[in-house]
Coordinates of C-alpha atoms in Angstrom, one line a residue:
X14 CA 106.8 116.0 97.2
X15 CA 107.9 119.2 99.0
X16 CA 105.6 122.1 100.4
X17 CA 105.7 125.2 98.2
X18 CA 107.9 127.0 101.3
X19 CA 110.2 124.2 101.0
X20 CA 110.9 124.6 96.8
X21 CA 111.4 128.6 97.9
X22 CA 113.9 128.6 100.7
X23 CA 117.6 127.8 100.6
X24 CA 119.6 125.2 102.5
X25 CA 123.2 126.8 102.7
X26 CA 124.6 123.5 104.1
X27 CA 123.9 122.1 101.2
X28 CA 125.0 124.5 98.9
X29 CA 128.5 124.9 100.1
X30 CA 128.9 121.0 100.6
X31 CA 127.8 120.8 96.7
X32 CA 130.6 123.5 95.9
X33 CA 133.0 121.7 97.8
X34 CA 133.0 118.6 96.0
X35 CA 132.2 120.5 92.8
X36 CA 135.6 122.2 93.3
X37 CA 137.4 119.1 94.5
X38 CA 136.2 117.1 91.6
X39 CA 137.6 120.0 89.4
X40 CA 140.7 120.2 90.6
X41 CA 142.0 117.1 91.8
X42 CA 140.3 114.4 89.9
X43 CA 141.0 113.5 86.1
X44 CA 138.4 111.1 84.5
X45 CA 140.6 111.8 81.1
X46 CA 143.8 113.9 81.2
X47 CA 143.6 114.8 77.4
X48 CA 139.8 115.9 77.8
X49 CA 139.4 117.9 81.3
X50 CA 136.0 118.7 79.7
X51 CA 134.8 114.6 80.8
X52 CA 135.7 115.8 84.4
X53 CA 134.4 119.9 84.5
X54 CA 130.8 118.1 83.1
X55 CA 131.3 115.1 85.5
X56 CA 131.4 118.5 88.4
X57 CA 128.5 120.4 86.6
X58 CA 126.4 116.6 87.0
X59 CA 127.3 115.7 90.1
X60 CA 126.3 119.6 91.9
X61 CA 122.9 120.0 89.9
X62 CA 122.0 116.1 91.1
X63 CA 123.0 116.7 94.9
X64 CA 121.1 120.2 94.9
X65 CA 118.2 118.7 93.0
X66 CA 117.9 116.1 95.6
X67 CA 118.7 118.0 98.5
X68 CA 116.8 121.4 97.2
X69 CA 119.5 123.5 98.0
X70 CA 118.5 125.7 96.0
X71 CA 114.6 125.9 94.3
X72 CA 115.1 123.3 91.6
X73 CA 114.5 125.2 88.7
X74 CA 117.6 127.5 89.7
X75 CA 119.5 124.6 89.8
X76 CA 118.7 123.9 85.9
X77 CA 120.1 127.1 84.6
X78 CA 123.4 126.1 86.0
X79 CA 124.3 124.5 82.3
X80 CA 123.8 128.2 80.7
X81 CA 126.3 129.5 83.4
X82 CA 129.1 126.8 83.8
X83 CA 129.1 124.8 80.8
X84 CA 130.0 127.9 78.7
X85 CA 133.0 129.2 81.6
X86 CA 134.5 126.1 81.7
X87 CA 134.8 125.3 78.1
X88 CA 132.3 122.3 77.5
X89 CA 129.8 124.2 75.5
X90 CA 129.2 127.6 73.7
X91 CA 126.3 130.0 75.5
X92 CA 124.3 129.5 72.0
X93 CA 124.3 126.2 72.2
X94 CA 123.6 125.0 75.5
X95 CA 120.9 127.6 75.5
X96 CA 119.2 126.4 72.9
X97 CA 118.4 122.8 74.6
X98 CA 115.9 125.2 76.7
X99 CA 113.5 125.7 74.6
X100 CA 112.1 123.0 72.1
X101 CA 108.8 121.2 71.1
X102 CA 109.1 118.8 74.2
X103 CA 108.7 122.0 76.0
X104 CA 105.9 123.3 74.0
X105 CA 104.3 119.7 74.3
X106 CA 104.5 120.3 78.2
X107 CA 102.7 123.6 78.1
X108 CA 100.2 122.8 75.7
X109 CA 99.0 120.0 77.5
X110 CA 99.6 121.7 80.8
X111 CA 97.0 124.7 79.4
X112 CA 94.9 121.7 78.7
X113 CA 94.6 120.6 82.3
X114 CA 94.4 123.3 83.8
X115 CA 91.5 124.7 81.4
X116 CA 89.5 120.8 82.6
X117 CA 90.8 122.1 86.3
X118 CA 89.1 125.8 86.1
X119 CA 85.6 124.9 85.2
X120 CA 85.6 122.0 87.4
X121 CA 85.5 119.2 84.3
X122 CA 87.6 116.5 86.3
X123 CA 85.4 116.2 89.2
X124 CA 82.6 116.1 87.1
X125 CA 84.1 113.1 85.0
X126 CA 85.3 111.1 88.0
X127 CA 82.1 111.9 89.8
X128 CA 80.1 110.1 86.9
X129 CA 82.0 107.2 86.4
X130 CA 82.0 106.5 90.3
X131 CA 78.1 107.1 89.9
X132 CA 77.7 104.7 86.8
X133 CA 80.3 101.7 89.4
X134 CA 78.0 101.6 91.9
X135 CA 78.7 101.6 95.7
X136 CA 80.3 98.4 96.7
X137 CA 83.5 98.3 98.5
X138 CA 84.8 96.7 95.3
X139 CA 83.4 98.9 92.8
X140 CA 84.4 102.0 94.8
X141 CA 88.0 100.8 94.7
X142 CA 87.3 100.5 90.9
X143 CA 85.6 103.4 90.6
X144 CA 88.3 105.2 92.2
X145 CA 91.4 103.5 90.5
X146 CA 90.2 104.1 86.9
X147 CA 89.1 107.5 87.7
X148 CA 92.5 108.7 89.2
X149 CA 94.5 106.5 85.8
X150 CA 92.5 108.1 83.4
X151 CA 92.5 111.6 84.2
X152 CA 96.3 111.1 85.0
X153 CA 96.6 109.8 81.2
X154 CA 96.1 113.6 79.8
X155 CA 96.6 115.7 83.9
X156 CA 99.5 116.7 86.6
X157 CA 99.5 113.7 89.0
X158 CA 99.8 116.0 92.0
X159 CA 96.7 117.5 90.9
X160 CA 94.5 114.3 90.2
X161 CA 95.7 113.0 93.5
X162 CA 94.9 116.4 94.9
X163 CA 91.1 116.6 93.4
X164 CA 90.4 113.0 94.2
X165 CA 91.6 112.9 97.9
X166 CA 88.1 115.0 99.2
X167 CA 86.1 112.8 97.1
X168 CA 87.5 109.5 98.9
X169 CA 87.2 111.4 102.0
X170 CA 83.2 112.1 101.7
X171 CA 83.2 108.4 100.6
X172 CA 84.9 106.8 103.9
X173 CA 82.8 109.5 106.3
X174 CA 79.9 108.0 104.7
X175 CA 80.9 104.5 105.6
X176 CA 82.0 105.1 108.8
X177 CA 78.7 107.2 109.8
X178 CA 76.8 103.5 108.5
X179 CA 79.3 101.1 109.8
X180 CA 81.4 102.3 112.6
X181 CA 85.3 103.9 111.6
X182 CA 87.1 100.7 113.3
X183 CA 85.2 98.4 110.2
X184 CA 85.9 101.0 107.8
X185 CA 89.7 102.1 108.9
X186 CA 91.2 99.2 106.8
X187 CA 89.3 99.6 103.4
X188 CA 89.8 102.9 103.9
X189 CA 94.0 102.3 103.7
X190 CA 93.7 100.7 100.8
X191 CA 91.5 103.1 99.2
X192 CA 93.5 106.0 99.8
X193 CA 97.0 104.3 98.0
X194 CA 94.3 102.8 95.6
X195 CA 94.3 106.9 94.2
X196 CA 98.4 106.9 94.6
X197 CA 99.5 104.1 92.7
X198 CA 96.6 104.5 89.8
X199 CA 98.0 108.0 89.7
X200 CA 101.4 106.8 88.5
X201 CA 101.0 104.1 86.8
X202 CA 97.9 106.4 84.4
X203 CA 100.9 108.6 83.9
X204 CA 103.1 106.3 82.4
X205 CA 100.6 105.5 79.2
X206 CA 100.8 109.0 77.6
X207 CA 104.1 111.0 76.9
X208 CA 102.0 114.1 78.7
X209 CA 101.3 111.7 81.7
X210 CA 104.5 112.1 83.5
X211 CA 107.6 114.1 83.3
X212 CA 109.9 111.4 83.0
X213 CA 108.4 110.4 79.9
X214 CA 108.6 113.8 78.3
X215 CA 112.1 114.0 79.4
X216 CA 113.0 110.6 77.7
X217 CA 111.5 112.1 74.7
X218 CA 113.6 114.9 73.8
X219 CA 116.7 113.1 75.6
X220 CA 116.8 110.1 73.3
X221 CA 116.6 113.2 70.4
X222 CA 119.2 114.5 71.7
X223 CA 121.5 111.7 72.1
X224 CA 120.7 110.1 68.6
X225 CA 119.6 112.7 66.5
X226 CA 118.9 110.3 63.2
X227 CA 117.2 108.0 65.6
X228 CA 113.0 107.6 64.3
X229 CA 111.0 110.1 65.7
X230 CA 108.8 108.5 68.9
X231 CA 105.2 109.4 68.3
X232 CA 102.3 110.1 70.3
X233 CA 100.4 107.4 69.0
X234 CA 103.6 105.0 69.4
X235 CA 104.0 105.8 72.8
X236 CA 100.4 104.7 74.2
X237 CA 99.9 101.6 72.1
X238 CA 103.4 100.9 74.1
X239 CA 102.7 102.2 77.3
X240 CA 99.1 101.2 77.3
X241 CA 99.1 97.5 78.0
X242 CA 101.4 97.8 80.7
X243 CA 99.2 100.7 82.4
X244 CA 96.4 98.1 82.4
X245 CA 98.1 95.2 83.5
X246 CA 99.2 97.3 86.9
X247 CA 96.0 98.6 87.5
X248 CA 94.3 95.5 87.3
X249 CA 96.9 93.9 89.5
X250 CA 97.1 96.9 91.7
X251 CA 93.0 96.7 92.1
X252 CA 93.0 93.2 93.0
X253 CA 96.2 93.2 95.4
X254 CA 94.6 95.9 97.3
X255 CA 91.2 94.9 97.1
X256 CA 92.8 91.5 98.8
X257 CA 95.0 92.9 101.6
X258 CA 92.7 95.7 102.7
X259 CA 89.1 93.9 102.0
X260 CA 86.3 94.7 105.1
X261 CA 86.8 92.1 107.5
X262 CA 83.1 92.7 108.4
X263 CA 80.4 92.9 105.1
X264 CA 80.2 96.4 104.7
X265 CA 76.4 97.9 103.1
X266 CA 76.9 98.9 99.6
X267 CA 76.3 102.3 99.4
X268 CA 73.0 103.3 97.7
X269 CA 74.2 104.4 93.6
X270 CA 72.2 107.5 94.8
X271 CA 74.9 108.8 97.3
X272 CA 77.4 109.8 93.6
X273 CA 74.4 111.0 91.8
X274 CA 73.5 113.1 94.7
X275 CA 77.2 114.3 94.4
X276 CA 77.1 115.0 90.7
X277 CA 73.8 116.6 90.3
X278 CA 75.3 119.0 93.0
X279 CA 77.7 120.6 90.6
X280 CA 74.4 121.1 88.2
X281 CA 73.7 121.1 84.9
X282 CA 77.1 120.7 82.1
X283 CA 77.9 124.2 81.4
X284 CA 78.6 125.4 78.2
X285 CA 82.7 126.2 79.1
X286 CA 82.5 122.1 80.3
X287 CA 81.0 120.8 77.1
X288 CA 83.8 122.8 75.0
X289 CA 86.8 121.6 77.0
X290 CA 85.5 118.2 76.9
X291 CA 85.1 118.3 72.6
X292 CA 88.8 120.2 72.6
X293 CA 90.0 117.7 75.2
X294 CA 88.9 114.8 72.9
X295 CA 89.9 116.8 69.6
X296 CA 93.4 116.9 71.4
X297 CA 94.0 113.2 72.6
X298 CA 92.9 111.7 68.9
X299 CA 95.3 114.3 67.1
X300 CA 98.2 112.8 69.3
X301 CA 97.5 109.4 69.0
X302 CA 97.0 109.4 65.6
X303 CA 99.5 111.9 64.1
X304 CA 101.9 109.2 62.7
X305 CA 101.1 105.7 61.5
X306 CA 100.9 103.5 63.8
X307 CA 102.5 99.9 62.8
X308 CA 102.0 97.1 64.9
X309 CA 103.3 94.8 62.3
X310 CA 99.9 92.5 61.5
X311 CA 98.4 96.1 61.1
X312 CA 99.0 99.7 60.1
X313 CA 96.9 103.1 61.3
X314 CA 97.7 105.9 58.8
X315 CA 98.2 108.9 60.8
X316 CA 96.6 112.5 59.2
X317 CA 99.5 113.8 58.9
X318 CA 100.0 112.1 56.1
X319 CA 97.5 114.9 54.3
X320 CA 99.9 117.1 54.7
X321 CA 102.5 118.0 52.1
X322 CA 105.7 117.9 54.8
X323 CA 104.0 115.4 57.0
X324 CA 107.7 115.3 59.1
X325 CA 107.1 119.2 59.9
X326 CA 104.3 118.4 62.3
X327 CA 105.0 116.9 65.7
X328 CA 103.3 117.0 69.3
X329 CA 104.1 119.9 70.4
X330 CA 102.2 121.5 67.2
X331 CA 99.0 119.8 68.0
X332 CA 99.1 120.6 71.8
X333 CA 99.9 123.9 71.3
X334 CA 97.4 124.3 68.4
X335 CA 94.3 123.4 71.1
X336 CA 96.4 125.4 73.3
X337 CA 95.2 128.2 71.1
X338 CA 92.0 127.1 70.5
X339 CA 91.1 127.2 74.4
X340 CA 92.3 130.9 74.4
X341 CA 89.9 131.6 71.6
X342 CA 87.1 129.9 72.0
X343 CA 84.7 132.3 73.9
X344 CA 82.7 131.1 77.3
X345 CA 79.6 132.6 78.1
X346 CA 81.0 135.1 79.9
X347 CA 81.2 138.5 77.9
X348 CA 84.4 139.2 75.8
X349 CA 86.1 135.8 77.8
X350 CA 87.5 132.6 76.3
X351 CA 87.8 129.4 78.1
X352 CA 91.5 130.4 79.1
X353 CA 93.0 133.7 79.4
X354 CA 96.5 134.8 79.6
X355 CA 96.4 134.3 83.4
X356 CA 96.2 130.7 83.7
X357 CA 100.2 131.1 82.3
X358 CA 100.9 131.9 85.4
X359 CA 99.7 128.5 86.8
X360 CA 101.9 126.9 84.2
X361 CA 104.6 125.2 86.6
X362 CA 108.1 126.8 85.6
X363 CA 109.9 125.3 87.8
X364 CA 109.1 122.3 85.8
X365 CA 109.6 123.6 82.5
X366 CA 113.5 124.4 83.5
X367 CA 114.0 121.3 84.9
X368 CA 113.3 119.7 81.8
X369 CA 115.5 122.1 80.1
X370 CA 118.6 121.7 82.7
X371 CA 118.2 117.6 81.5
X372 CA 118.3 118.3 77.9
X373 CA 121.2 120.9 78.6
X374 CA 122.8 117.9 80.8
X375 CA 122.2 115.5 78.5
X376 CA 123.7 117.8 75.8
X377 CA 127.0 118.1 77.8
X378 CA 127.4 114.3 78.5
X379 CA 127.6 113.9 74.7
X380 CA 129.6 116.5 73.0
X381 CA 132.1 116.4 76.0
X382 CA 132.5 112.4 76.0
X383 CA 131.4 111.4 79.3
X384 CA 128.6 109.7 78.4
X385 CA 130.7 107.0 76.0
X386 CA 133.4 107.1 79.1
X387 CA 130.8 106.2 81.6
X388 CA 129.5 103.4 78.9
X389 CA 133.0 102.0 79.2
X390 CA 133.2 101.6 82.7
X391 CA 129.9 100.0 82.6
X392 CA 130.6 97.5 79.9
X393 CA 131.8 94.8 81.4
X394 CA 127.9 94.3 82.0
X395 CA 127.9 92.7 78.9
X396 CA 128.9 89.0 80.1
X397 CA 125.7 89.4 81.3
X398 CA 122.5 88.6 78.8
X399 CA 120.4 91.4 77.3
X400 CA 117.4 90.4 79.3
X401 CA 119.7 90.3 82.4
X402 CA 120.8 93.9 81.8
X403 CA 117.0 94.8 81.2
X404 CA 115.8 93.8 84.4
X405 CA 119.0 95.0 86.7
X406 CA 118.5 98.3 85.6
X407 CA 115.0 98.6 86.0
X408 CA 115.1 97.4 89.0
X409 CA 118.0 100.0 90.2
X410 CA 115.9 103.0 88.6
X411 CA 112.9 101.6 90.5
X412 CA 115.0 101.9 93.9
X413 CA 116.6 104.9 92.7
X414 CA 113.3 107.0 92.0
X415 CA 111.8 106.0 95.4
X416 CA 114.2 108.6 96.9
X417 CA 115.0 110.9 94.8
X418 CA 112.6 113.3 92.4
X419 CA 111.7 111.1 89.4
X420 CA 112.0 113.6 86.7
X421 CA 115.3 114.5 87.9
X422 CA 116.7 110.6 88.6
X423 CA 115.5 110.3 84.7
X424 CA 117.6 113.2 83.2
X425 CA 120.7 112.0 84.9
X426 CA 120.0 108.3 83.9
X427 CA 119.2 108.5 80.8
X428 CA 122.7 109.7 79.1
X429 CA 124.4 106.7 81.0
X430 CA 122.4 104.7 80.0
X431 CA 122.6 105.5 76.5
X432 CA 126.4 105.6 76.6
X433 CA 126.1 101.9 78.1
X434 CA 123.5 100.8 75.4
X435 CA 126.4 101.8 72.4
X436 CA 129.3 100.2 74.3
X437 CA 127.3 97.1 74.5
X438 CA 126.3 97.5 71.2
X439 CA 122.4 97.2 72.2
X440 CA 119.2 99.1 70.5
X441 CA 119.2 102.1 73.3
X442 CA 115.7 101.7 73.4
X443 CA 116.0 98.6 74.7
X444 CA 117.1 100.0 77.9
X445 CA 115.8 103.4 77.4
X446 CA 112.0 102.5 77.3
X447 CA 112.2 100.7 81.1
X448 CA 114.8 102.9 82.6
X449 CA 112.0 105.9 81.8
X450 CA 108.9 103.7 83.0
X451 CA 110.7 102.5 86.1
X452 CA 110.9 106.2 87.5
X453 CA 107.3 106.7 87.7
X454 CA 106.7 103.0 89.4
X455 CA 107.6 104.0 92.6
X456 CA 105.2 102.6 95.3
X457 CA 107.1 102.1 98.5
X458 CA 107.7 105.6 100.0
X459 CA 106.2 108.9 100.7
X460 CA 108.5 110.6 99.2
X461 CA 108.7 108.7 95.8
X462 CA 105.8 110.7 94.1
X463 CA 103.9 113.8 94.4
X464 CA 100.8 111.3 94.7
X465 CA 102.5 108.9 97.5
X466 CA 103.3 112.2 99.1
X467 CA 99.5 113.7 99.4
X468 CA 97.9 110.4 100.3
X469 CA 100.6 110.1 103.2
X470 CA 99.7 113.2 104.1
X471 CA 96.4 112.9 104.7
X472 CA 97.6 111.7 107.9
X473 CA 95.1 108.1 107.5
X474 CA 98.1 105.7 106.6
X475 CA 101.2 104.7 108.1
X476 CA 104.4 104.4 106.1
X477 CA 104.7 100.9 106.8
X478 CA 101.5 100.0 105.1
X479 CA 102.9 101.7 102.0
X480 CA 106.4 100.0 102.4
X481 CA 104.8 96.6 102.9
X482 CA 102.5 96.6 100.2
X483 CA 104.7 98.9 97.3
X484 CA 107.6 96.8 98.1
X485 CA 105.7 93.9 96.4
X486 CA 103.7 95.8 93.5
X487 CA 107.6 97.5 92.9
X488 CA 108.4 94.2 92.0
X489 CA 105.5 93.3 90.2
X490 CA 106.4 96.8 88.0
X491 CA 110.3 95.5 87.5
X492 CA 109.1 92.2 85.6
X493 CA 106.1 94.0 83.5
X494 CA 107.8 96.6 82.4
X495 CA 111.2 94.2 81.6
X496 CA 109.0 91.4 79.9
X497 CA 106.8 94.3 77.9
X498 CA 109.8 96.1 76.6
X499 CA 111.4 92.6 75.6
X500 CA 108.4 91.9 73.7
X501 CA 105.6 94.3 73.1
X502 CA 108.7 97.2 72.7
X503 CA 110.2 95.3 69.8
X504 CA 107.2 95.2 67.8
X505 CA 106.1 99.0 68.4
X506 CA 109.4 100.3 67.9
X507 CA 111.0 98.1 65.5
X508 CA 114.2 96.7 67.7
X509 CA 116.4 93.8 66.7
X510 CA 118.0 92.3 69.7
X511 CA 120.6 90.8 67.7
X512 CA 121.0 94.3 65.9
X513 CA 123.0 97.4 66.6
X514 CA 121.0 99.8 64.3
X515 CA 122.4 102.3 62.1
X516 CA 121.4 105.1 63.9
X517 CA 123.1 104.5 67.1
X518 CA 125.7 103.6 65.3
X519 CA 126.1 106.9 63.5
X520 CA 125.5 108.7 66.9
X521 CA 129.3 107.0 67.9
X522 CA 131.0 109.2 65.9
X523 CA 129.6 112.3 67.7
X524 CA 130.0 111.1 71.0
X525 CA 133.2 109.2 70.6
X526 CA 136.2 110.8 72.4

């Protein structure tokens, strides 16, 4: 994560030694001689991912750079490429962006984290607990930064208070392990929802992109996916920590009044908190029931199946439908609803072109051929088995993501990766699904996630106690997430190993050069 100066200024260093190789790579390499187009989008990927990296310029400028060079140098029309800005992933982003930050405004998330660290109780354990689920849950349906963010004063007043009972040398240790507790639950929350995490939204729209008669991925889908894994790592994450950084000394449980005392400070519910919450809840069944949900020994039917043109509906209509809801649903203040047209402002744009530079990315890699020529190159993987090829590149997105921005790692993944899976002749899901879940398990370094980022900053842990410990729950990530998709994926989504399905296959003529 990067202070907000940081995302304004410019690094001209940077700039002109992304131009120079932009430039080189135009004029002196040739991927395909027939097709120069393989090469000028090869050049347009290549600068956005080194300025993304090194913010050379504020990342959101970077991904307009498709709507300005794709169109000059002949890859795509201005139309076209314009259009991969603005679609219902986008819509899906800000909906449930308005969402948050309506929970954010009249104070809903502390409440809700304060209460269920009231109802754990005050054991070292139990805060841990407390803590963890608090920090997954609200980062199911919230911004990570921003759980992370609201939750770090919280575990502050918590370790003051042990340290004024037991001393801060008995308390220093729990205390590290507390504080990456709130990281890691943050990211691996994020992954269970499609709102949860960029990366996943990205993945979303991507895959649509790529293979356009591919069946839609829904809400519901996603979490009944995503889901198991999320509670696997937290439980493993809970107890790992809990191990490492237990009190060396039996530290007093703190009395179950020391939360309540915190809760009843912010008073009685208000009437804005009791209306977000029933909108909040409205919103996350609508998603997760939208579409039936098949898990092969049983079927959910989704309502939108009432419905005449049940297909018209997606996820971006429901989040943007409690999106209006929240701006017209009064609060008790006079002639105010529970959002007004300020909190846009707060929406982060930056963000919202970021995800449109990947579409427009992932646009150029297909309709210009490189993604099928990178796919190529790559085959020769396939001596290798599927499970093989699963695991290697989870593991390589994990590494990847720890050092580079996560959203952005994901959008220039995903359209090799998809070029690989139809060379190979393999369900793109199959490598799709862990490639997109591996960039949000990234535990080792501060700069991996916005989370890892604020708890390091907090100036209480050391980077080698995040190394040590998120080298080993990285790993831990790299086998659940290959093993779930292998399994748990196929069911949920319907993949055949042994099949190459129709849609991908269709998707060969588009792409082929």
């Amino acid at each position: 994560m990067t202070s907000k100066k940081s995302n304004q200024a410019i690094k001209p260093k940077f700039i002109i030694t992304g131009l120079i190789v932009f430039f080189y790579i135009i004029f002196f390499v040739h991927l395909q001689p027939e097709k120069p187009e393989v090469t000028y989008t090869a050049a347009i990927a290549f600068l956005m991912a080194f300025w993304w990296v090194t913010e050379a310029l504020p990342i959101g400028l970077t991904s307009l750079l498709p709507i300005i060079l794709f169109p000059m140098l002949g890859i795509l029309d201005g139309k076209t490429i314009s259009n991969s800005y603005i679609n219902y992933v986008i819509f899906l982003f800000i909906g449930g962006f308005i969402m948050a930050l309506a929970i954010e405004k009249w104070n809903l998330h502390k409440r809700i984290a304060l209460k269920i660290l009231s109802i754990m109780g005050g054991s070292p354990f139990m805060i841990l607990f407390g803590f963890m689920f608090s920090s997954a849950f609200l980062s199911m349906w919230m911004s990570n930064t921003a759980t992370a963010m609201m939750m770090l004063p919280i575990a502050f007043s918590v370790i003051l208070s042990l340290e004024e009972i037991h001393g801060e040398s008995k308390v220093k240790n729990y205390s590290i392990g507390l504080l990456l507790a709130i990281a890691y639950a943050c990211s691996v929350g994020g992954i269970a929802t499609l709102v949860g995490t960029p990366p996943n939204l990205s993945f979303l729209r991507i895959y649509e992109i790529i293979f356009p008669n591919a069946p839609e991925i829904s809400f519901g889908q996603w979490i009944t996916f995503a889901l198991p894994i999320t509670i696997f790592m937290f439980w493993f994450i809970l107890l790992f920590l809990y191990l490492i950084f237990k009190p060396k000394h039996q530290l007093k449980k703190l009395p179950k009044s020391f939360f309540k005392e915190k809760h009843n400070e912010l008073g009685k519910v208000t009437l804005e908190q009791k209306r977000v919450f029933i909108l909040f809840v409205v919103l996350a069944l609508l998603w997760v029931f939208r579409k039936s949900i098949d898990l092969g020994f049983i079927t959910t039917p989704g309502w939108s199946l009432l419905f005449k043109h049940p297909k018209f509906l997606n996820d971006g209509t429901v989040a943007m439908f409690i999106a209006t809801l929240l701006f017209v649903t009064p609060s008790s203040k006079k002639n105010e609803s529970l959002v007004t047209w300020n909190i846009i402002k707060k929406i982060p744009w930056r963000i919202v072109f970021l995800f449109g530079g990947g579409f427009a990315l992932a646009k150029g890699f297909i309709d210009s051929g490189l993604s099928t020529y990178i796919g190529t190159i790559l085959a020769n993987a396939g001596t290798f088995s599927t499970s093989s090829i699963v695991v290697a590149l989870t593991g390589i997105m994990s590494l990847l993501t720890e050092f580079t921005s996560n959203t952005a790692t994901t959008e220039m993944m995903l359209p090799i990766i998809s070029g690989l899976a139809v060379q190979l002749k393999l369900n793109p899901l199959l490598l799709m699904l862990p490639i997109t879940l591996a960039a949000s398990m990234a535990f080792m370094f501060p700069i991996a996630t916005p989370p890892n980022a604020i708890i390091f900053g907090s100036g209480k842990i050391k980077m080698i106690d995040m190394i040590k410990v998120g080298f080993f729950i990285n790993l831990v990530a790299i086998i659940v997430i290959s093993i779930a998709t292998l399994t748990l994926g196929k069911v949920i989504f319907h993949i055949d190993i042994n099949e190459f399905p129709d849609w991908a296959s269709q998707t060969i003529a588009v792409i082929k050069p």
